[in-house]
Amino acid sequence: KAGVTQTPRYLIKTRGQQVTLSCSPISGHRSVSWYQQTPGQGLQFLFEYFSETQRNKGNFPGRFSGRQFSNSRSEMNVSTLELGDSALYLCASSPNYNEQFFGPGTRLTVL
Amino acid sequence: QKEVEQDPGPLSVPEGAIVSLNCTYSNSAFQYFMWYRQYSRKGPELLMYTYSSGNKEDGRFTAQVDKSSKYISLFIRDSQPSDSATYLCAMSASGNQFYFGTGTSLTVIP
């Protein structure tokens, strides 16, 4: 089975721009979660989607949004980028309530 | 107080040593416990999953959960240089939302 894929792998943007990241979960997995990983804060939960519905949301501003499509693929969008948004953005898919499988991440740099 | 606390290290051990990694947590509702390994510039890789209390062994890895103390551990026996990575603990109450430790950086010296 193919693993979780994320595109693009690297992005460089400037402050004020917006960005869209994409995630394709493992086939058959209906739950997709997004995380932000920074050296200081570790892995922080952004949101989780299940069957196209946002089921859980972390403590991030409204500039961070996401969606899930009928084929379980998911996108997250960050508008009005700030320097502090520079991070590794990880997507994880889950077949059940027990385990999450992570993709390689998208490394976003905001200049 | 953070939901999950994990000593960031760094931890440096000689090859062949037994490594002990630990996390504490505050939410007594957590019942799903996981350990992930993350190599530099890669996504986390699931190593061990445990439900509720008890021990689980998989090869050189043993995961322990003590819910009464709100404490989980990962032991690595006969550590290898390839075990050098950051180890993240994670836990969940409902299975919908997972809480991660900040990770412990481990280096195994040949």
JSON list of C-alpha atoms in Angstrom, two decimals:
[
{"chain": "A", "resi": 1, "resn": "LYS", "atom": "CA", "xyz": [0.00, 0.00, 0.00]},
{"chain": "A", "resi": 2, "resn": "ALA", "atom": "CA", "xyz": [1.28, 3.45, -0.80]},
{"chain": "A", "resi": 3, "resn": "GLY", "atom": "CA", "xyz": [1.90, 5.71, 2.16]},
{"chain": "A", "resi": 4, "resn": "VAL", "atom": "CA", "xyz": [0.61, 9.18, 2.87]},
{"chain": "A", "resi": 5, "resn": "THR", "atom": "CA", "xyz": [1.78, 11.63, 0.23]},
{"chain": "A", "resi": 6, "resn": "GLN", "atom": "CA", "xyz": [2.08, 15.37, 0.61]},
{"chain": "A", "resi": 7, "resn": "THR", "atom": "CA", "xyz": [2.71, 18.01, -2.00]},
{"chain": "A", "resi": 8, "resn": "PRO", "atom": "CA", "xyz": [4.64, 20.12, -2.42]},
{"chain": "A", "resi": 9, "resn": "ARG", "atom": "CA", "xyz": [7.56, 19.01, -0.24]},
{"chain": "A", "resi": 10, "resn": "TYR", "atom": "CA", "xyz": [9.07, 22.49, 0.00]},
{"chain": "A", "resi": 11, "resn": "LEU", "atom": "CA", "xyz": [7.59, 25.96, -0.34]},
{"chain": "A", "resi": 12, "resn": "ILE", "atom": "CA", "xyz": [8.98, 29.45, -0.02]},
{"chain": "A", "resi": 13, "resn": "LYS", "atom": "CA", "xyz": [6.51, 32.30, 0.32]},
{"chain": "A", "resi": 14, "resn": "THR", "atom": "CA", "xyz": [6.58, 35.91, 1.44]},
{"chain": "A", "resi": 15, "resn": "ARG", "atom": "CA", "xyz": [4.61, 37.54, 4.21]},
{"chain": "A", "resi": 16, "resn": "GLY", "atom": "CA", "xyz": [1.03, 38.30, 3.28]},
{"chain": "A", "resi": 17, "resn": "GLN", "atom": "CA", "xyz": [0.75, 35.61, 0.65]},
{"chain": "A", "resi": 18, "resn": "GLN", "atom": "CA", "xyz": [-1.44, 32.56, 0.95]},
{"chain": "A", "resi": 19, "resn": "VAL", "atom": "CA", "xyz": [-0.55, 28.89, 0.48]},
{"chain": "A", "resi": 20, "resn": "THR", "atom": "CA", "xyz": [-2.37, 25.62, -0.16]},
{"chain": "A", "resi": 21, "resn": "LEU", "atom": "CA", "xyz": [-0.91, 22.27, 0.86]},
{"chain": "A", "resi": 22, "resn": "SER", "atom": "CA", "xyz": [-2.21, 18.92, -0.29]},
{"chain": "A", "resi": 23, "resn": "CYS", "atom": "CA", "xyz": [-2.39, 15.49, 1.33]},
{"chain": "A", "resi": 24, "resn": "SER", "atom": "CA", "xyz": [-3.40, 12.12, -0.09]},
{"chain": "A", "resi": 25, "resn": "PRO", "atom": "CA", "xyz": [-4.10, 9.58, 2.66]},
{"chain": "A", "resi": 26, "resn": "ILE", "atom": "CA", "xyz": [-3.46, 5.86, 2.58]},
{"chain": "A", "resi": 27, "resn": "SER", "atom": "CA", "xyz": [-6.13, 4.13, 0.52]},
{"chain": "A", "resi": 28, "resn": "GLY", "atom": "CA", "xyz": [-9.13, 3.28, 2.69]},
{"chain": "A", "resi": 29, "resn": "HIS", "atom": "CA", "xyz": [-8.30, 5.77, 5.44]},
{"chain": "A", "resi": 30, "resn": "ARG", "atom": "CA", "xyz": [-11.11, 8.26, 5.95]},
{"chain": "A", "resi": 31, "resn": "SER", "atom": "CA", "xyz": [-9.61, 10.36, 8.71]},
{"chain": "A", "resi": 32, "resn": "VAL", "atom": "CA", "xyz": [-7.01, 13.00, 7.89]},
{"chain": "A", "resi": 33, "resn": "SER", "atom": "CA", "xyz": [-5.32, 15.21, 10.46]},
{"chain": "A", "resi": 34, "resn": "TRP", "atom": "CA", "xyz": [-2.99, 18.16, 10.01]},
{"chain": "A", "resi": 35, "resn": "TYR", "atom": "CA", "xyz": [-0.19, 19.23, 12.34]},
{"chain": "A", "resi": 36, "resn": "GLN", "atom": "CA", "xyz": [2.30, 22.06, 12.51]},
{"chain": "A", "resi": 37, "resn": "GLN", "atom": "CA", "xyz": [5.76, 21.11, 13.74]},
{"chain": "A", "resi": 38, "resn": "THR", "atom": "CA", "xyz": [8.28, 23.69, 14.93]},
{"chain": "A", "resi": 39, "resn": "PRO", "atom": "CA", "xyz": [11.46, 23.22, 17.00]},
{"chain": "A", "resi": 40, "resn": "GLY", "atom": "CA", "xyz": [10.09, 25.18, 19.92]},
{"chain": "A", "resi": 41, "resn": "GLN", "atom": "CA", "xyz": [6.50, 23.94, 20.07]},
{"chain": "A", "resi": 42, "resn": "GLY", "atom": "CA", "xyz": [6.76, 20.41, 18.73]},
{"chain": "A", "resi": 43, "resn": "LEU", "atom": "CA", "xyz": [3.77, 18.90, 16.97]},
{"chain": "A", "resi": 44, "resn": "GLN", "atom": "CA", "xyz": [0.65, 21.00, 17.30]},
{"chain": "A", "resi": 45, "resn": "PHE", "atom": "CA", "xyz": [-2.74, 19.79, 16.12]},
{"chain": "A", "resi": 46, "resn": "LEU", "atom": "CA", "xyz": [-4.46, 21.93, 13.50]},
{"chain": "A", "resi": 47, "resn": "PHE", "atom": "CA", "xyz": [-7.60, 20.02, 12.55]},
{"chain": "A", "resi": 48, "resn": "GLU", "atom": "CA", "xyz": [-8.99, 16.61, 11.69]},
{"chain": "A", "resi": 49, "resn": "TYR", "atom": "CA", "xyz": [-11.38, 15.67, 8.89]},
{"chain": "A", "resi": 50, "resn": "PHE", "atom": "CA", "xyz": [-13.49, 12.58, 8.55]},
{"chain": "A", "resi": 51, "resn": "SER", "atom": "CA", "xyz": [-15.77, 11.94, 5.58]},
{"chain": "A", "resi": 52, "resn": "GLU", "atom": "CA", "xyz": [-15.46, 15.55, 4.38]},
{"chain": "A", "resi": 53, "resn": "THR", "atom": "CA", "xyz": [-16.44, 16.98, 7.79]},
{"chain": "A", "resi": 54, "resn": "GLN", "atom": "CA", "xyz": [-14.16, 18.77, 10.20]},
{"chain": "A", "resi": 55, "resn": "ARG", "atom": "CA", "xyz": [-14.45, 16.74, 13.35]},
{"chain": "A", "resi": 56, "resn": "ASN", "atom": "CA", "xyz": [-11.85, 18.43, 15.57]},
{"chain": "A", "resi": 57, "resn": "LYS", "atom": "CA", "xyz": [-10.01, 21.71, 15.54]},
{"chain": "A", "resi": 58, "resn": "GLY", "atom": "CA", "xyz": [-6.92, 22.85, 17.39]},
{"chain": "A", "resi": 59, "resn": "ASN", "atom": "CA", "xyz": [-6.09, 26.26, 18.73]},
{"chain": "A", "resi": 60, "resn": "PHE", "atom": "CA", "xyz": [-5.01, 28.06, 15.59]},
{"chain": "A", "resi": 61, "resn": "PRO", "atom": "CA", "xyz": [-6.31, 31.35, 14.14]},
{"chain": "A", "resi": 62, "resn": "GLY", "atom": "CA", "xyz": [-8.89, 31.40, 11.37]},
{"chain": "A", "resi": 63, "resn": "ARG", "atom": "CA", "xyz": [-6.13, 32.03, 8.81]},
{"chain": "A", "resi": 64, "resn": "PHE", "atom": "CA", "xyz": [-5.63, 28.27, 8.92]},
{"chain": "A", "resi": 65, "resn": "SER", "atom": "CA", "xyz": [-8.36, 26.33, 7.18]},
{"chain": "A", "resi": 66, "resn": "GLY", "atom": "CA", "xyz": [-8.80, 22.98, 5.56]},
{"chain": "A", "resi": 67, "resn": "ARG", "atom": "CA", "xyz": [-11.12, 20.76, 3.65]},
{"chain": "A", "resi": 68, "resn": "GLN", "atom": "CA", "xyz": [-11.51, 17.15, 2.65]},
{"chain": "A", "resi": 69, "resn": "PHE", "atom": "CA", "xyz": [-12.79, 15.81, -0.62]},
{"chain": "A", "resi": 70, "resn": "SER", "atom": "CA", "xyz": [-14.99, 12.79, -1.30]},
{"chain": "A", "resi": 71, "resn": "ASN", "atom": "CA", "xyz": [-11.92, 10.69, -2.16]},
{"chain": "A", "resi": 72, "resn": "SER", "atom": "CA", "xyz": [-10.49, 11.54, 1.32]},
{"chain": "A", "resi": 73, "resn": "ARG", "atom": "CA", "xyz": [-7.76, 13.76, -0.12]},
{"chain": "A", "resi": 74, "resn": "SER", "atom": "CA", "xyz": [-7.33, 16.86, 1.98]},
{"chain": "A", "resi": 75, "resn": "GLU", "atom": "CA", "xyz": [-6.00, 20.37, 1.56]},
{"chain": "A", "resi": 76, "resn": "MET", "atom": "CA", "xyz": [-5.04, 22.98, 4.08]},
{"chain": "A", "resi": 77, "resn": "ASN", "atom": "CA", "xyz": [-4.82, 26.68, 3.37]},
{"chain": "A", "resi": 78, "resn": "VAL", "atom": "CA", "xyz": [-3.00, 29.41, 5.23]},
{"chain": "A", "resi": 79, "resn": "SER", "atom": "CA", "xyz": [-3.90, 32.97, 4.30]},
{"chain": "A", "resi": 80, "resn": "THR", "atom": "CA", "xyz": [-2.00, 36.17, 5.05]},
{"chain": "A", "resi": 81, "resn": "LEU", "atom": "CA", "xyz": [1.20, 34.34, 5.89]},
{"chain": "A", "resi": 82, "resn": "GLU", "atom": "CA", "xyz": [3.30, 35.49, 8.84]},
{"chain": "A", "resi": 83, "resn": "LEU", "atom": "CA", "xyz": [6.97, 34.78, 9.57]},
{"chain": "A", "resi": 84, "resn": "GLY", "atom": "CA", "xyz": [5.89, 32.56, 12.47]},
{"chain": "A", "resi": 85, "resn": "ASP", "atom": "CA", "xyz": [4.05, 30.24, 10.08]},
{"chain": "A", "resi": 86, "resn": "SER", "atom": "CA", "xyz": [7.38, 28.84, 8.92]},
{"chain": "A", "resi": 87, "resn": "ALA", "atom": "CA", "xyz": [7.23, 25.20, 9.92]},
{"chain": "A", "resi": 88, "resn": "LEU", "atom": "CA", "xyz": [6.95, 21.61, 8.80]},
{"chain": "A", "resi": 89, "resn": "TYR", "atom": "CA", "xyz": [3.30, 20.84, 8.08]},
{"chain": "A", "resi": 90, "resn": "LEU", "atom": "CA", "xyz": [2.46, 17.19, 8.54]},
{"chain": "A", "resi": 91, "resn": "CYS", "atom": "CA", "xyz": [-0.56, 15.28, 7.40]},
{"chain": "A", "resi": 92, "resn": "ALA", "atom": "CA", "xyz": [-1.57, 12.00, 9.03]},
{"chain": "A", "resi": 93, "resn": "SER", "atom": "CA", "xyz": [-4.22, 9.50, 7.98]},
{"chain": "A", "resi": 94, "resn": "SER", "atom": "CA", "xyz": [-5.94, 7.01, 10.21]},
{"chain": "A", "resi": 95, "resn": "PRO", "atom": "CA", "xyz": [-7.96, 3.86, 9.56]},
{"chain": "A", "resi": 96, "resn": "ASN", "atom": "CA", "xyz": [-9.48, 3.81, 13.04]},
{"chain": "A", "resi": 97, "resn": "TYR", "atom": "CA", "xyz": [-9.31, 5.50, 16.39]},
{"chain": "A", "resi": 98, "resn": "ASN", "atom": "CA", "xyz": [-5.98, 4.03, 17.32]},
{"chain": "A", "resi": 99, "resn": "GLU", "atom": "CA", "xyz": [-3.17, 4.91, 14.98]},
{"chain": "A", "resi": 100, "resn": "GLN", "atom": "CA", "xyz": [-2.01, 7.68, 12.73]},
{"chain": "A", "resi": 101, "resn": "PHE", "atom": "CA", "xyz": [0.33, 7.35, 9.79]},
{"chain": "A", "resi": 102, "resn": "PHE", "atom": "CA", "xyz": [2.26, 10.43, 8.78]},
{"chain": "A", "resi": 103, "resn": "GLY", "atom": "CA", "xyz": [3.37, 11.75, 5.44]},
{"chain": "A", "resi": 104, "resn": "PRO", "atom": "CA", "xyz": [6.83, 13.26, 4.86]},
{"chain": "A", "resi": 105, "resn": "GLY", "atom": "CA", "xyz": [5.56, 16.80, 5.42]},
{"chain": "A", "resi": 106, "resn": "THR", "atom": "CA", "xyz": [5.68, 20.09, 3.56]},
{"chain": "A", "resi": 107, "resn": "ARG", "atom": "CA", "xyz": [8.39, 22.46, 4.74]},
{"chain": "A", "resi": 108, "resn": "LEU", "atom": "CA", "xyz": [7.08, 26.01, 4.48]},
{"chain": "A", "resi": 109, "resn": "THR", "atom": "CA", "xyz": [9.43, 28.96, 4.73]},
{"chain": "A", "resi": 110, "resn": "VAL", "atom": "CA", "xyz": [7.94, 32.44, 5.00]},
{"chain": "A", "resi": 111, "resn": "LEU", "atom": "CA", "xyz": [10.29, 35.31, 4.16]},
{"chain": "B", "resi": 1, "resn": "GLN", "atom": "CA", "xyz": [0.40, 22.90, 32.14]},
{"chain": "B", "resi": 2, "resn": "LYS", "atom": "CA", "xyz": [0.93, 21.02, 28.89]},
{"chain": "B", "resi": 3, "resn": "GLU", "atom": "CA", "xyz": [-1.16, 17.93, 28.27]},
{"chain": "B", "resi": 4, "resn": "VAL", "atom": "CA", "xyz": [1.97, 15.87, 27.60]},
{"chain": "B", "resi": 5, "resn": "GLU", "atom": "CA", "xyz": [5.46, 16.45, 28.97]},
{"chain": "B", "resi": 6, "resn": "GLN", "atom": "CA", "xyz": [8.56, 14.89, 27.47]},
{"chain": "B", "resi": 7, "resn": "ASP", "atom": "CA", "xyz": [12.20, 15.54, 28.30]},
{"chain": "B", "resi": 8, "resn": "PRO", "atom": "CA", "xyz": [13.76, 16.91, 25.09]},
{"chain": "B", "resi": 9, "resn": "GLY", "atom": "CA", "xyz": [17.22, 15.53, 25.87]},
{"chain": "B", "resi": 10, "resn": "PRO", "atom": "CA", "xyz": [19.45, 15.31, 23.99]},
{"chain": "B", "resi": 11, "resn": "LEU", "atom": "CA", "xyz": [20.28, 11.78, 25.03]},
{"chain": "B", "resi": 12, "resn": "SER", "atom": "CA", "xyz": [23.55, 10.19, 23.94]},
{"chain": "B", "resi": 13, "resn": "VAL", "atom": "CA", "xyz": [24.33, 6.51, 24.59]},
{"chain": "B", "resi": 14, "resn": "PRO", "atom": "CA", "xyz": [26.93, 3.97, 23.39]},
{"chain": "B", "resi": 15, "resn": "GLU", "atom": "CA", "xyz": [25.89, 1.27, 20.96]},
{"chain": "B", "resi": 16, "resn": "GLY", "atom": "CA", "xyz": [24.36, -1.72, 22.74]},
{"chain": "B", "resi": 17, "resn": "ALA", "atom": "CA", "xyz": [23.02, 0.29, 25.68]},
{"chain": "B", "resi": 18, "resn": "ILE", "atom": "CA", "xyz": [19.45, 0.09, 26.94]},
{"chain": "B", "resi": 19, "resn": "VAL", "atom": "CA", "xyz": [17.61, 3.35, 26.31]},
{"chain": "B", "resi": 20, "resn": "SER", "atom": "CA", "xyz": [14.69, 4.55, 28.40]},
{"chain": "B", "resi": 21, "resn": "LEU", "atom": "CA", "xyz": [12.41, 7.30, 27.07]},
{"chain": "B", "resi": 22, "resn": "ASN", "atom": "CA", "xyz": [9.55, 8.69, 29.11]},
{"chain": "B", "resi": 23, "resn": "CYS", "atom": "CA", "xyz": [6.50, 10.92, 29.00]},
{"chain": "B", "resi": 24, "resn": "THR", "atom": "CA", "xyz": [4.10, 12.12, 31.64]},
{"chain": "B", "resi": 25, "resn": "TYR", "atom": "CA", "xyz": [0.59, 13.40, 31.04]},
{"chain": "B", "resi": 26, "resn": "SER", "atom": "CA", "xyz": [-2.15, 15.17, 32.93]},
{"chain": "B", "resi": 27, "resn": "ASN", "atom": "CA", "xyz": [-5.38, 13.99, 31.29]},
{"chain": "B", "resi": 28, "resn": "SER", "atom": "CA", "xyz": [-6.67, 10.83, 32.95]},
{"chain": "B", "resi": 29, "resn": "ALA", "atom": "CA", "xyz": [-8.99, 10.26, 29.99]},
{"chain": "B", "resi": 30, "resn": "PHE", "atom": "CA", "xyz": [-6.09, 9.29, 27.72]},
{"chain": "B", "resi": 31, "resn": "GLN", "atom": "CA", "xyz": [-6.34, 5.62, 26.82]},
{"chain": "B", "resi": 32, "resn": "TYR", "atom": "CA", "xyz": [-4.49, 5.31, 23.50]},
{"chain": "B", "resi": 33, "resn": "PHE", "atom": "CA", "xyz": [-0.71, 5.66, 23.71]},
{"chain": "B", "resi": 34, "resn": "MET", "atom": "CA", "xyz": [1.80, 5.71, 20.87]},
{"chain": "B", "resi": 35, "resn": "TRP", "atom": "CA", "xyz": [5.49, 6.13, 20.26]},
{"chain": "B", "resi": 36, "resn": "TYR", "atom": "CA", "xyz": [6.81, 7.58, 17.02]},
{"chain": "B", "resi": 37, "resn": "ARG", "atom": "CA", "xyz": [10.33, 7.80, 15.63]},
{"chain": "B", "resi": 38, "resn": "GLN", "atom": "CA", "xyz": [11.26, 10.74, 13.46]},
{"chain": "B", "resi": 39, "resn": "TYR", "atom": "CA", "xyz": [14.43, 10.95, 11.44]},
{"chain": "B", "resi": 40, "resn": "SER", "atom": "CA", "xyz": [15.73, 14.32, 10.37]},
{"chain": "B", "resi": 41, "resn": "ARG", "atom": "CA", "xyz": [13.66, 15.88, 7.58]},
{"chain": "B", "resi": 42, "resn": "LYS", "atom": "CA", "xyz": [11.15, 13.01, 7.61]},
{"chain": "B", "resi": 43, "resn": "GLY", "atom": "CA", "xyz": [7.63, 12.54, 8.95]},
{"chain": "B", "resi": 44, "resn": "PRO", "atom": "CA", "xyz": [7.10, 10.60, 12.20]},
{"chain": "B", "resi": 45, "resn": "GLU", "atom": "CA", "xyz": [6.92, 6.82, 11.87]},
{"chain": "B", "resi": 46, "resn": "LEU", "atom": "CA", "xyz": [4.67, 4.82, 14.19]},
{"chain": "B", "resi": 47, "resn": "LEU", "atom": "CA", "xyz": [6.75, 2.47, 16.35]},
{"chain": "B", "resi": 48, "resn": "MET", "atom": "CA", "xyz": [4.45, 1.20, 19.07]},
{"chain": "B", "resi": 49, "resn": "TYR", "atom": "CA", "xyz": [0.80, 1.47, 19.97]},
{"chain": "B", "resi": 50, "resn": "THR", "atom": "CA", "xyz": [-0.70, 0.53, 23.33]},
{"chain": "B", "resi": 51, "resn": "TYR", "atom": "CA", "xyz": [-4.26, 0.63, 24.54]},
{"chain": "B", "resi": 52, "resn": "SER", "atom": "CA", "xyz": [-4.83, 1.35, 28.25]},
{"chain": "B", "resi": 53, "resn": "SER", "atom": "CA", "xyz": [-2.27, 0.08, 30.76]},
{"chain": "B", "resi": 54, "resn": "GLY", "atom": "CA", "xyz": [0.33, -2.63, 30.46]},
{"chain": "B", "resi": 55, "resn": "ASN", "atom": "CA", "xyz": [3.36, -3.61, 28.45]},
{"chain": "B", "resi": 56, "resn": "LYS", "atom": "CA", "xyz": [3.85, -4.34, 24.78]},
{"chain": "B", "resi": 57, "resn": "GLU", "atom": "CA", "xyz": [6.98, -5.76, 23.20]},
{"chain": "B", "resi": 58, "resn": "ASP", "atom": "CA", "xyz": [8.07, -5.68, 19.57]},
{"chain": "B", "resi": 59, "resn": "GLY", "atom": "CA", "xyz": [11.57, -6.88, 18.86]},
{"chain": "B", "resi": 60, "resn": "ARG", "atom": "CA", "xyz": [14.02, -4.60, 20.66]},
{"chain": "B", "resi": 61, "resn": "PHE", "atom": "CA", "xyz": [11.27, -2.17, 21.67]},
{"chain": "B", "resi": 62, "resn": "THR", "atom": "CA", "xyz": [9.06, -2.35, 24.77]},
{"chain": "B", "resi": 63, "resn": "ALA", "atom": "CA", "xyz": [6.32, 0.15, 25.56]},
{"chain": "B", "resi": 64, "resn": "GLN", "atom": "CA", "xyz": [4.95, 0.49, 29.08]},
{"chain": "B", "resi": 65, "resn": "VAL", "atom": "CA", "xyz": [1.90, 2.41, 30.27]},
{"chain": "B", "resi": 66, "resn": "ASP", "atom": "CA", "xyz": [1.19, 3.16, 33.92]},
{"chain": "B", "resi": 67, "resn": "LYS", "atom": "CA", "xyz": [-2.14, 4.96, 33.99]},
{"chain": "B", "resi": 68, "resn": "SER", "atom": "CA", "xyz": [-2.17, 5.26, 37.77]},
{"chain": "B", "resi": 69, "resn": "SER", "atom": "CA", "xyz": [1.00, 7.38, 37.59]},
{"chain": "B", "resi": 70, "resn": "LYS", "atom": "CA", "xyz": [0.12, 8.95, 34.21]},
{"chain": "B", "resi": 71, "resn": "TYR", "atom": "CA", "xyz": [3.49, 7.82, 32.92]},
{"chain": "B", "resi": 72, "resn": "ILE", "atom": "CA", "xyz": [4.55, 6.00, 29.76]},
{"chain": "B", "resi": 73, "resn": "SER", "atom": "CA", "xyz": [7.91, 4.63, 28.73]},
{"chain": "B", "resi": 74, "resn": "LEU", "atom": "CA", "xyz": [9.67, 3.25, 25.70]},
{"chain": "B", "resi": 75, "resn": "PHE", "atom": "CA", "xyz": [12.66, 0.96, 26.19]},
{"chain": "B", "resi": 76, "resn": "ILE", "atom": "CA", "xyz": [15.10, 0.19, 23.41]},
{"chain": "B", "resi": 77, "resn": "ARG", "atom": "CA", "xyz": [17.37, -2.80, 23.99]},
{"chain": "B", "resi": 78, "resn": "ASP", "atom": "CA", "xyz": [20.71, -3.33, 22.24]},
{"chain": "B", "resi": 79, "resn": "SER", "atom": "CA", "xyz": [20.55, 0.18, 20.77]},
{"chain": "B", "resi": 80, "resn": "GLN", "atom": "CA", "xyz": [21.99, 0.68, 17.29]},
{"chain": "B", "resi": 81, "resn": "PRO", "atom": "CA", "xyz": [23.33, 3.78, 15.51]},
{"chain": "B", "resi": 82, "resn": "SER", "atom": "CA", "xyz": [20.28, 3.50, 13.23]},
{"chain": "B", "resi": 83, "resn": "ASP", "atom": "CA", "xyz": [18.10, 4.20, 16.28]},
{"chain": "B", "resi": 84, "resn": "SER", "atom": "CA", "xyz": [19.48, 7.75, 16.35]},
{"chain": "B", "resi": 85, "resn": "ALA", "atom": "CA", "xyz": [16.40, 9.90, 15.84]},
{"chain": "B", "resi": 86, "resn": "THR", "atom": "CA", "xyz": [13.84, 11.97, 17.71]},
{"chain": "B", "resi": 87, "resn": "TYR", "atom": "CA", "xyz": [11.26, 9.93, 19.61]},
{"chain": "B", "resi": 88, "resn": "LEU", "atom": "CA", "xyz": [7.79, 11.36, 20.13]},
{"chain": "B", "resi": 89, "resn": "CYS", "atom": "CA", "xyz": [5.15, 10.10, 22.49]},
{"chain": "B", "resi": 90, "resn": "ALA", "atom": "CA", "xyz": [1.50, 10.65, 21.62]},
{"chain": "B", "resi": 91, "resn": "MET", "atom": "CA", "xyz": [-1.76, 9.94, 23.32]},
{"chain": "B", "resi": 92, "resn": "SER", "atom": "CA", "xyz": [-5.48, 10.30, 22.82]},
{"chain": "B", "resi": 93, "resn": "ALA", "atom": "CA", "xyz": [-8.69, 9.98, 24.78]},
{"chain": "B", "resi": 94, "resn": "SER", "atom": "CA", "xyz": [-11.13, 9.51, 21.95]},
{"chain": "B", "resi": 95, "resn": "GLY", "atom": "CA", "xyz": [-8.91, 8.56, 19.05]},
{"chain": "B", "resi": 96, "resn": "ASN", "atom": "CA", "xyz": [-9.97, 11.68, 17.18]},
{"chain": "B", "resi": 97, "resn": "GLN", "atom": "CA", "xyz": [-7.41, 14.08, 18.54]},
{"chain": "B", "resi": 98, "resn": "PHE", "atom": "CA", "xyz": [-3.87, 13.19, 19.44]},
{"chain": "B", "resi": 99, "resn": "TYR", "atom": "CA", "xyz": [-1.55, 15.05, 21.81]},
{"chain": "B", "resi": 100, "resn": "PHE", "atom": "CA", "xyz": [2.17, 14.85, 21.26]},
{"chain": "B", "resi": 101, "resn": "GLY", "atom": "CA", "xyz": [5.21, 15.36, 23.43]},
{"chain": "B", "resi": 102, "resn": "THR", "atom": "CA", "xyz": [7.89, 17.68, 22.08]},
{"chain": "B", "resi": 103, "resn": "GLY", "atom": "CA", "xyz": [10.21, 14.74, 21.38]},
{"chain": "B", "resi": 104, "resn": "THR", "atom": "CA", "xyz": [13.47, 13.38, 22.80]},
{"chain": "B", "resi": 105, "resn": "SER", "atom": "CA", "xyz": [16.54, 13.50, 20.59]},
{"chain": "B", "resi": 106, "resn": "LEU", "atom": "CA", "xyz": [18.57, 10.28, 20.81]},
{"chain": "B", "resi": 107, "resn": "THR", "atom": "CA", "xyz": [22.08, 9.64, 19.48]},
{"chain": "B", "resi": 108, "resn": "VAL", "atom": "CA", "xyz": [23.59, 6.14, 19.61]},
{"chain": "B", "resi": 109, "resn": "ILE", "atom": "CA", "xyz": [27.35, 6.31, 19.33]},
{"chain": "B", "resi": 110, "resn": "PRO", "atom": "CA", "xyz": [29.10, 3.42, 17.52]}
]
